[in-house]
Amino acid sequence: MTTTVEPGAAEHEVGKARVRKEDEHLITGRTRWTDNIVLPGMLHIAILRSPVAHARITNIDVEAAKSMPGVVAVYTGADFADEQGNLPNAMQITPDMLVPPAPSIAVDAVKFAGEAVAIVVARDSYAAHDALENIDIDYDDLPVVLDLAAAASDGADLVYPDLGTNVQAVWVFDSAEAGTGENVEDAIRDAEVVVERTLRQQRLIPAFMEPRSVVVDPTASQITMWSATQVPHILRLMLAMTLGVPEHKIRVIAPDVGGGFGGKLQVCPEEVLALLIAQRLGKPVKYTESRSESMQAAHHGRDQIQKLTLSARRDGTVTGMKVELLADMGACLRVFTAAVPVLGAFMFNSIYKFPAYHFSCTNVLTNKVPTDAYRGAGRPEATFAIERMMDELATELGMDPLELREKNWIKHEEFPFTTVAGMTYDSGNYEAATAKATELFDYDGLRREQAERRERGDTVQLGIGVSTFTEMCGLAPSRILGELGGGSGGWEHAAIRMLPTGKVEVVTGSSAHGQGHETAWSQIVADRLGVPFEDVEVLHGDTQTSPRGLDTYGSRSLAVGGMAVVKAAEKVVDKARPIAAHLMEASEDDLEFTEGKFTVKGTEKAIGITDVALAVFAAHNMPDGVEPNLDSEATYDPENFSFPHGTHLCAAEVDTETGFVKIRKYVCVDDIGKVVNPLIVEGQVHGGLAQGIAQALYEDAIYDESGTLLSGSFAEYLVPGSPDLPHFITDRTETPATGNALGVKGVGEAGTIASTPAVVNSVLDAVRHFGVVDIEMPCSPMRVWKAIQTAQTTQGGAQ
């Protein structure tokens, strides 16, 4: 039975801009971060990290550290060599992919600067960190492998000599072989225009607000771990599998979590080590990383070289796309490391009707921090590539970049549409989103201004950047994840408890870390059950309270977790129906359920679902054979991804004398399907835009020739603040998803995915008439200025 919800009813919750329930305790200082947790007798961990990127450990002397005041124990890798196992890799993307060792603490050799080599346990954090200075370690340096292209070549120095290669895996998709399209080599050979470019996706650091932290309390009956994690359920399972601890003996709690962006989608070395130390000492322990440790040792994102070939006819019709990626894995694999670049394989064709497509990805090991998911995870890299290439093709053909895109995109009447990459897009209207965006942007007016500035030869030039995109959200369909080599499915679980007082508890397997689950889930349940928004409590982030779940990442919370909540609510109504009929002495077939009440058709006789809950609690008058219980749970596994889309437009002013870039105007119109809470959507979009713009203009994780991270603090790794960002003009069109009852698609990563190419295209558009053909990200003033100078010197740059 499906609950009736009248669309557009003013009293309904879905669609309201509700202030988030979860914000009050955050802004009033009543938060409970992991680092706030203090347990009786708790000890503190400090970790000594390798200053070198690749070396054998020849000697470790910890005796002086052991004698320091307050020190309880000092450990090296040898102390945990037999029990630490390897950190888990959850994606076997090819049968023959290489999985190098991934210890939580180095035993005989270090593979990247920042790897743990010794641990001090002390009665307070200060004593633990002081003792680190008294540990002496001798290293025998080994060749350092850093350059991605060189590492993949024959004869390169090896990160793992016993593996015989740095190539960790090669994954290929070919539309001709898959039966989804034509042969790309034929398309390139027969093309009237071929554009080839090599683009760089720089290495990024998630830079979440709250550094990672973990507290472990061991007892005879259960190990409790508090962790700043996105994935408490996955963490519990992986800890059990890695360390051989029975899963039911581990409880993982994610308290308030200060951001993640994929950076806390992980089983971290520190979590494993904290658990082992707590077990060994029989006492609670805490580890909280410093900001420099976070940047040096937590996983990074992106880091790809993209060789791209785009073929087309002279009228602008695209005929083929060939993608050859080199992806930097770092020194070992984390949970999703190997799979992240492969996720992008299905999105390089984006919203366009490519007849032919070939994608190959070569994963490469280097002596750097491992990479893994970072907001968008493969999709931003793909969107950047195709949107840059569409601009390059437009330049080659002398076409307006919007006109070229419109000529090639999937039209709204063609949905559902199966793409050359094998994805079936269920719904969309790229025309509507683009029309609204260009109107808000004043596209024609800005183009006129751009022409006038060029004519005058102004010092500050104006560029206009376009990004029309889609992404696959709701990372879930278990069968598809299985086909990609995933170690688990992608379902999500929810339960609803009807309390006798009329209040409702919702238990969700989605683990929030800023997304607004408590508010959005309350709105959904309020509508589905007809109870007040304020009477719904959402419980999450604790594997004991919520024993089933697959957590939060990949814009899956609403499209998958929210749908599990819907299914559980429907079951509540179904269980209440026979009881309500019995109480009203009516037939079940004569009952309607709307606005929280069962009503007998054609009469005014009615009973509220909260009254049924109270009657069930009392159980004085139940129908025969019906148990006194309305509580229900559901597991939802979608059949397909969801596909939000949008059009982002950026106007950038570039000072040609200094290279400084200022975003003058930014407009985005996103189509994310039905909106549960527009206030939450705005927050997600704004945050995503900030991160995408940051990649385009500011952020870059840089290593020196020895493998030392040079951008190891916010003094060198530039994260934009509010003064660095423009006022965003945002709007939406609405094409409901057809694959779920809510009609939702996902918004958590959209801003990040779309904004980077929009900004870079705008910068290039401002200086392309000087002869500039590319500027590697981030487009810093120095890089922009050098690109202009080089173009003018080597090509004479037409003015």
Short mmCIF file of N, CA, C and O in Angstrom, two decimals, residues 573-668:
data_model
loop_
_atom_site.label_atom_id
_atom_site.label_comp_id
_atom_site.label_asym_id
_atom_site.label_seq_id
_atom_site.Cartn_x
_atom_site.Cartn_y
_atom_site.Cartn_z
N VAL A 573 2.07 1.71 7.72
CA VAL A 573 0.68 1.93 7.35
C VAL A 573 -0.01 0.60 7.05
O VAL A 573 -1.15 0.36 7.46
N ASP A 574 0.69 -0.27 6.35
CA ASP A 574 0.11 -1.58 6.03
C ASP A 574 -0.19 -2.38 7.30
O ASP A 574 -1.22 -3.06 7.38
N LYS A 575 0.70 -2.31 8.29
CA LYS A 575 0.48 -3.04 9.53
C LYS A 575 -0.64 -2.41 10.36
O LYS A 575 -1.36 -3.09 11.11
N ALA A 576 -0.79 -1.07 10.23
CA ALA A 576 -1.83 -0.38 11.01
C ALA A 576 -3.22 -0.58 10.41
O ALA A 576 -4.23 -0.48 11.12
N ARG A 577 -3.30 -0.86 9.11
CA ARG A 577 -4.59 -0.91 8.42
C ARG A 577 -5.56 -1.92 9.02
O ARG A 577 -6.71 -1.56 9.34
N PRO A 578 -5.19 -3.20 9.19
CA PRO A 578 -6.17 -4.13 9.75
C PRO A 578 -6.57 -3.79 11.18
O PRO A 578 -7.71 -4.06 11.59
N ILE A 579 -5.66 -3.20 11.92
CA ILE A 579 -5.98 -2.82 13.30
C ILE A 579 -6.96 -1.65 13.31
O ILE A 579 -7.94 -1.65 14.07
N ALA A 580 -6.72 -0.67 12.44
CA ALA A 580 -7.64 0.47 12.34
C ALA A 580 -9.02 -0.01 11.91
O ALA A 580 -10.05 0.45 12.43
N ALA A 581 -9.07 -0.92 10.95
CA ALA A 581 -10.36 -1.45 10.49
C ALA A 581 -11.10 -2.15 11.63
O ALA A 581 -12.33 -1.99 11.81
N HIS A 582 -10.35 -2.91 12.39
CA HIS A 582 -10.96 -3.61 13.53
C HIS A 582 -11.51 -2.62 14.56
O HIS A 582 -12.63 -2.80 15.06
N LEU A 583 -10.73 -1.59 14.86
CA LEU A 583 -11.16 -0.62 15.87
C LEU A 583 -12.40 0.15 15.42
O LEU A 583 -13.22 0.56 16.24
N MET A 584 -12.54 0.36 14.10
CA MET A 584 -13.70 1.11 13.59
C MET A 584 -14.81 0.19 13.09
O MET A 584 -15.79 0.65 12.51
N GLU A 585 -14.57 -1.14 13.28
CA GLU A 585 -15.57 -2.13 12.85
C GLU A 585 -15.91 -1.94 11.37
O GLU A 585 -17.08 -1.87 10.97
N ALA A 586 -14.87 -1.84 10.57
CA ALA A 586 -15.03 -1.63 9.14
C ALA A 586 -14.18 -2.63 8.39
O ALA A 586 -13.32 -3.32 8.96
N SER A 587 -14.39 -2.71 7.09
CA SER A 587 -13.59 -3.57 6.23
C SER A 587 -12.31 -2.83 5.84
O SER A 587 -12.32 -1.62 5.59
N GLU A 588 -11.20 -3.60 5.77
CA GLU A 588 -9.94 -2.99 5.34
C GLU A 588 -10.08 -2.36 3.96
O GLU A 588 -9.51 -1.30 3.70
N ASP A 589 -10.86 -3.00 3.09
CA ASP A 589 -11.01 -2.50 1.73
C ASP A 589 -11.71 -1.16 1.68
O ASP A 589 -11.63 -0.46 0.66
N ASP A 590 -12.41 -0.79 2.75
CA ASP A 590 -13.16 0.47 2.77
C ASP A 590 -12.36 1.61 3.37
O ASP A 590 -12.88 2.72 3.51
N LEU A 591 -11.11 1.35 3.72
CA LEU A 591 -10.31 2.38 4.40
C LEU A 591 -9.44 3.14 3.41
O LEU A 591 -8.86 2.57 2.47
N GLU A 592 -9.36 4.44 3.63
CA GLU A 592 -8.39 5.29 2.95
C GLU A 592 -7.45 5.87 4.00
O GLU A 592 -7.86 6.13 5.14
N PHE A 593 -6.17 6.04 3.60
CA PHE A 593 -5.23 6.65 4.54
C PHE A 593 -4.68 7.93 3.93
O PHE A 593 -3.99 7.90 2.91
N THR A 594 -5.03 9.06 4.52
CA THR A 594 -4.49 10.35 4.11
C THR A 594 -4.31 11.22 5.34
O THR A 594 -5.08 11.11 6.31
N GLU A 595 -3.30 12.08 5.28
CA GLU A 595 -3.05 13.06 6.35
C GLU A 595 -3.00 12.43 7.74
O GLU A 595 -3.45 13.01 8.72
N GLY A 596 -2.44 11.22 7.80
CA GLY A 596 -2.24 10.57 9.10
C GLY A 596 -3.47 9.91 9.67
O GLY A 596 -3.44 9.48 10.83
N LYS A 597 -4.55 9.79 8.88
CA LYS A 597 -5.78 9.20 9.39
C LYS A 597 -6.30 8.13 8.45
O LYS A 597 -6.21 8.24 7.23
N PHE A 598 -6.85 7.06 9.08
CA PHE A 598 -7.63 6.09 8.35
C PHE A 598 -9.09 6.53 8.39
O PHE A 598 -9.64 6.81 9.46
N THR A 599 -9.69 6.62 7.22
CA THR A 599 -11.08 7.06 7.12
C THR A 599 -11.87 5.99 6.37
O THR A 599 -11.40 5.42 5.39
N VAL A 600 -13.09 5.74 6.89
CA VAL A 600 -13.99 4.83 6.18
C VAL A 600 -14.61 5.60 5.03
O VAL A 600 -15.20 6.67 5.21
N LYS A 601 -14.46 5.05 3.81
CA LYS A 601 -14.95 5.73 2.62
C LYS A 601 -16.43 6.08 2.75
O LYS A 601 -17.24 5.26 3.19
N GLY A 602 -16.76 7.33 2.37
CA GLY A 602 -18.14 7.76 2.37
C GLY A 602 -18.70 8.11 3.74
O GLY A 602 -19.88 8.41 3.87
N THR A 603 -17.83 8.10 4.77
CA THR A 603 -18.28 8.45 6.13
C THR A 603 -17.29 9.43 6.74
O THR A 603 -16.25 9.73 6.16
N GLU A 604 -17.61 9.90 7.93
CA GLU A 604 -16.70 10.75 8.68
C GLU A 604 -15.97 9.96 9.76
O GLU A 604 -15.24 10.53 10.57
N LYS A 605 -16.20 8.67 9.77
CA LYS A 605 -15.55 7.82 10.77
C LYS A 605 -14.06 7.73 10.45
O LYS A 605 -13.66 7.39 9.33
N ALA A 606 -13.22 8.05 11.43
CA ALA A 606 -11.77 8.08 11.20
C ALA A 606 -11.02 7.79 12.48
O ALA A 606 -11.56 7.97 13.59
N ILE A 607 -9.78 7.34 12.32
CA ILE A 607 -8.88 7.15 13.46
C ILE A 607 -7.46 7.48 13.01
O ILE A 607 -7.04 7.11 11.91
N GLY A 608 -6.74 8.23 13.83
CA GLY A 608 -5.38 8.61 13.49
C GLY A 608 -4.40 7.48 13.72
O GLY A 608 -4.62 6.60 14.57
N ILE A 609 -3.30 7.50 12.96
CA ILE A 609 -2.32 6.43 13.10
C ILE A 609 -1.65 6.46 14.47
O ILE A 609 -1.26 5.42 14.99
N THR A 610 -1.56 7.63 15.07
CA THR A 610 -1.00 7.69 16.42
C THR A 610 -1.95 7.08 17.44
O THR A 610 -1.51 6.50 18.44
N ASP A 611 -3.25 7.19 17.20
CA ASP A 611 -4.21 6.52 18.08
C ASP A 611 -4.12 5.01 17.92
O ASP A 611 -4.26 4.25 18.88
N VAL A 612 -3.89 4.58 16.69
CA VAL A 612 -3.69 3.15 16.46
C VAL A 612 -2.44 2.68 17.21
O VAL A 612 -2.43 1.59 17.81
N ALA A 613 -1.38 3.49 17.20
CA ALA A 613 -0.16 3.12 17.91
C ALA A 613 -0.40 2.95 19.39
O ALA A 613 0.13 2.02 20.02
N LEU A 614 -1.20 3.83 19.98
CA LEU A 614 -1.52 3.70 21.40
C LEU A 614 -2.35 2.45 21.66
O LEU A 614 -2.13 1.72 22.63
N ALA A 615 -3.31 2.18 20.76
CA ALA A 615 -4.14 0.99 20.92
C ALA A 615 -3.30 -0.28 20.80
O ALA A 615 -3.54 -1.27 21.50
N VAL A 616 -2.32 -0.25 19.92
CA VAL A 616 -1.42 -1.40 19.78
C VAL A 616 -0.59 -1.60 21.03
O VAL A 616 -0.36 -2.74 21.48
N PHE A 617 -0.14 -0.51 21.64
CA PHE A 617 0.63 -0.61 22.88
C PHE A 617 -0.21 -1.25 23.98
O PHE A 617 0.25 -2.14 24.70
N ALA A 618 -1.46 -0.81 24.09
CA ALA A 618 -2.34 -1.38 25.11
C ALA A 618 -2.72 -2.82 24.77
O ALA A 618 -2.81 -3.68 25.66
N ALA A 619 -2.95 -3.07 23.50
CA ALA A 619 -3.29 -4.41 23.01
C ALA A 619 -4.55 -4.98 23.65
O ALA A 619 -4.71 -6.19 23.77
N HIS A 620 -5.48 -4.11 24.06
CA HIS A 620 -6.72 -4.57 24.68
C HIS A 620 -7.74 -5.04 23.65
O HIS A 620 -8.64 -5.84 23.97
N ASN A 621 -7.63 -4.53 22.43
CA ASN A 621 -8.66 -4.81 21.44
C ASN A 621 -8.01 -4.99 20.07
O ASN A 621 -8.08 -4.13 19.21
N MET A 622 -7.37 -6.14 19.91
CA MET A 622 -6.65 -6.43 18.67
C MET A 622 -7.40 -7.46 17.84
O MET A 622 -8.04 -8.37 18.40
N PRO A 623 -7.33 -7.36 16.52
CA PRO A 623 -7.93 -8.42 15.70
C PRO A 623 -7.18 -9.74 15.87
O PRO A 623 -5.98 -9.75 16.16
N ASP A 624 -7.89 -10.81 15.74
CA ASP A 624 -7.29 -12.13 15.92
C ASP A 624 -6.16 -12.34 14.92
O ASP A 624 -6.26 -12.01 13.73
N GLY A 625 -5.07 -12.89 15.42
CA GLY A 625 -3.95 -13.24 14.56
C GLY A 625 -3.05 -12.10 14.17
O GLY A 625 -2.13 -12.29 13.36
N VAL A 626 -3.28 -10.91 14.69
CA VAL A 626 -2.46 -9.74 14.37
C VAL A 626 -1.61 -9.38 15.59
O VAL A 626 -2.14 -9.18 16.68
N GLU A 627 -0.31 -9.29 15.40
CA GLU A 627 0.56 -8.98 16.53
C GLU A 627 0.47 -7.51 16.89
O GLU A 627 0.28 -6.66 16.02
N PRO A 628 0.60 -7.19 18.18
CA PRO A 628 0.51 -5.79 18.61
C PRO A 628 1.84 -5.05 18.38
O PRO A 628 2.62 -4.82 19.31
N ASN A 629 2.09 -4.68 17.14
CA ASN A 629 3.37 -4.06 16.80
C ASN A 629 3.26 -3.39 15.44
O ASN A 629 2.93 -4.03 14.45
N LEU A 630 3.53 -2.08 15.41
CA LEU A 630 3.54 -1.35 14.14
C LEU A 630 4.95 -1.11 13.61
O LEU A 630 5.13 -0.67 12.48
N ASP A 631 5.95 -1.38 14.45
CA ASP A 631 7.32 -1.11 14.04
C ASP A 631 7.65 -1.88 12.76
O ASP A 631 7.28 -3.05 12.60
N SER A 632 8.35 -1.21 11.86
CA SER A 632 8.64 -1.81 10.56
C SER A 632 10.03 -1.42 10.10
O SER A 632 10.57 -0.38 10.49
N GLU A 633 10.59 -2.27 9.25
CA GLU A 633 11.89 -1.96 8.67
C GLU A 633 11.90 -2.39 7.21
O GLU A 633 11.10 -3.22 6.78
N ALA A 634 12.82 -1.77 6.47
CA ALA A 634 12.89 -2.05 5.04
C ALA A 634 14.33 -1.89 4.55
O ALA A 634 15.09 -1.07 5.08
N THR A 635 14.66 -2.69 3.56
CA THR A 635 15.94 -2.57 2.87
C THR A 635 15.66 -2.26 1.41
O THR A 635 14.89 -2.98 0.76
N TYR A 636 16.27 -1.21 0.92
CA TYR A 636 16.00 -0.74 -0.44
C TYR A 636 17.26 -0.84 -1.28
O TYR A 636 18.33 -0.36 -0.89
N ASP A 637 17.14 -1.48 -2.43
CA ASP A 637 18.24 -1.59 -3.38
C ASP A 637 17.72 -1.17 -4.74
O ASP A 637 16.94 -1.88 -5.37
N PRO A 638 18.08 0.00 -5.23
CA PRO A 638 17.52 0.50 -6.49
C PRO A 638 18.00 -0.33 -7.68
O PRO A 638 19.03 -1.01 -7.62
N GLU A 639 17.27 -0.22 -8.76
CA GLU A 639 17.63 -0.93 -9.99
C GLU A 639 18.60 -0.13 -10.85
O GLU A 639 19.23 -0.69 -11.74
N ASN A 640 18.70 1.17 -10.60
CA ASN A 640 19.54 2.01 -11.44
C ASN A 640 20.07 3.17 -10.61
O ASN A 640 19.58 3.45 -9.50
N PHE A 641 21.07 3.84 -11.13
CA PHE A 641 21.53 5.08 -10.54
C PHE A 641 20.49 6.17 -10.80
O PHE A 641 19.53 5.98 -11.55
N SER A 642 20.68 7.31 -10.18
CA SER A 642 19.89 8.50 -10.54
C SER A 642 20.84 9.48 -11.23
O SER A 642 22.05 9.43 -11.03
N PHE A 643 20.26 10.39 -12.03
CA PHE A 643 21.09 11.22 -12.90
C PHE A 643 20.67 12.69 -12.84
O PHE A 643 19.95 13.19 -13.71
N PRO A 644 21.12 13.42 -11.82
CA PRO A 644 20.91 14.87 -11.82
C PRO A 644 21.73 15.51 -12.92
O PRO A 644 22.68 14.92 -13.44
N HIS A 645 21.35 16.71 -13.28
CA HIS A 645 22.11 17.42 -14.32
C HIS A 645 21.98 18.91 -14.08
O HIS A 645 21.27 19.36 -13.18
N GLY A 646 22.67 19.69 -14.89
CA GLY A 646 22.58 21.14 -14.75
C GLY A 646 23.45 21.87 -15.73
O GLY A 646 24.24 21.28 -16.48
N THR A 647 23.30 23.19 -15.73
CA THR A 647 24.12 24.07 -16.55
C THR A 647 24.75 25.13 -15.64
O THR A 647 24.03 25.82 -14.91
N HIS A 648 26.06 25.21 -15.68
CA HIS A 648 26.81 26.17 -14.88
C HIS A 648 27.54 27.12 -15.81
O HIS A 648 28.17 26.69 -16.79
N LEU A 649 27.44 28.40 -15.51
CA LEU A 649 28.06 29.44 -16.33
C LEU A 649 28.90 30.35 -15.44
O LEU A 649 28.43 30.80 -14.38
N CYS A 650 30.10 30.62 -15.88
CA CYS A 650 31.03 31.44 -15.08
C CYS A 650 31.60 32.55 -15.94
O CYS A 650 32.05 32.32 -17.06
N ALA A 651 31.56 33.77 -15.41
CA ALA A 651 32.24 34.90 -16.03
C ALA A 651 33.43 35.27 -15.16
O ALA A 651 33.27 35.59 -13.97
N ALA A 652 34.63 35.20 -15.74
CA ALA A 652 35.85 35.49 -14.99
C ALA A 652 36.58 36.66 -15.62
O ALA A 652 36.66 36.77 -16.85
N GLU A 653 37.09 37.52 -14.77
CA GLU A 653 37.94 38.63 -15.21
C GLU A 653 39.39 38.27 -14.93
O GLU A 653 39.74 37.91 -13.80
N VAL A 654 40.22 38.36 -15.96
CA VAL A 654 41.62 37.98 -15.85
C VAL A 654 42.48 39.21 -16.10
O VAL A 654 42.41 39.83 -17.18
N ASP A 655 43.28 39.56 -15.12
CA ASP A 655 44.23 40.65 -15.27
C ASP A 655 45.43 40.13 -16.05
O ASP A 655 46.20 39.30 -15.54
N THR A 656 45.60 40.58 -17.26
CA THR A 656 46.64 40.03 -18.13
C THR A 656 48.05 40.45 -17.72
O THR A 656 49.03 39.86 -18.16
N GLU A 657 48.15 41.47 -16.86
CA GLU A 657 49.47 41.91 -16.41
C GLU A 657 49.94 41.16 -15.17
O GLU A 657 51.13 41.08 -14.89
N THR A 658 48.99 40.60 -14.40
CA THR A 658 49.36 39.90 -13.16
C THR A 658 48.91 38.44 -13.17
O THR A 658 49.39 37.65 -12.36
N GLY A 659 47.99 38.07 -14.04
CA GLY A 659 47.45 36.72 -14.07
C GLY A 659 46.36 36.48 -13.04
O GLY A 659 45.84 35.36 -12.93
N PHE A 660 45.97 37.49 -12.29
CA PHE A 660 44.97 37.31 -11.24
C PHE A 660 43.59 37.08 -11.85
O PHE A 660 43.18 37.77 -12.78
N VAL A 661 42.89 36.09 -11.30
CA VAL A 661 41.56 35.72 -11.78
C VAL A 661 40.53 36.10 -10.72
O VAL A 661 40.66 35.73 -9.55
N LYS A 662 39.51 36.80 -11.16
CA LYS A 662 38.40 37.14 -10.28
C LYS A 662 37.10 36.66 -10.93
O LYS A 662 36.81 37.00 -12.08
N ILE A 663 36.35 35.86 -10.20
CA ILE A 663 35.05 35.40 -10.71
C ILE A 663 34.05 36.54 -10.51
O ILE A 663 33.76 36.94 -9.39
N ARG A 664 33.58 37.05 -11.61
CA ARG A 664 32.65 38.18 -11.54
C ARG A 664 31.21 37.72 -11.37
O ARG A 664 30.43 38.35 -10.64
N LYS A 665 30.85 36.64 -12.04
CA LYS A 665 29.46 36.17 -11.97
C LYS A 665 29.45 34.66 -12.12
O LYS A 665 30.14 34.10 -12.98
N TYR A 666 28.66 34.02 -11.28
CA TYR A 666 28.52 32.56 -11.37
C TYR A 666 27.04 32.21 -11.26
O TYR A 666 26.38 32.56 -10.29
N VAL A 667 26.54 31.51 -12.27
CA VAL A 667 25.14 31.08 -12.30
C VAL A 667 25.10 29.57 -12.49
O VAL A 667 25.80 29.03 -13.35
N CYS A 668 24.29 28.91 -11.68
CA CYS A 668 24.07 27.49 -11.92
C CYS A 668 22.59 27.17 -11.78
O CYS A 668 21.91 27.67 -10.88
#
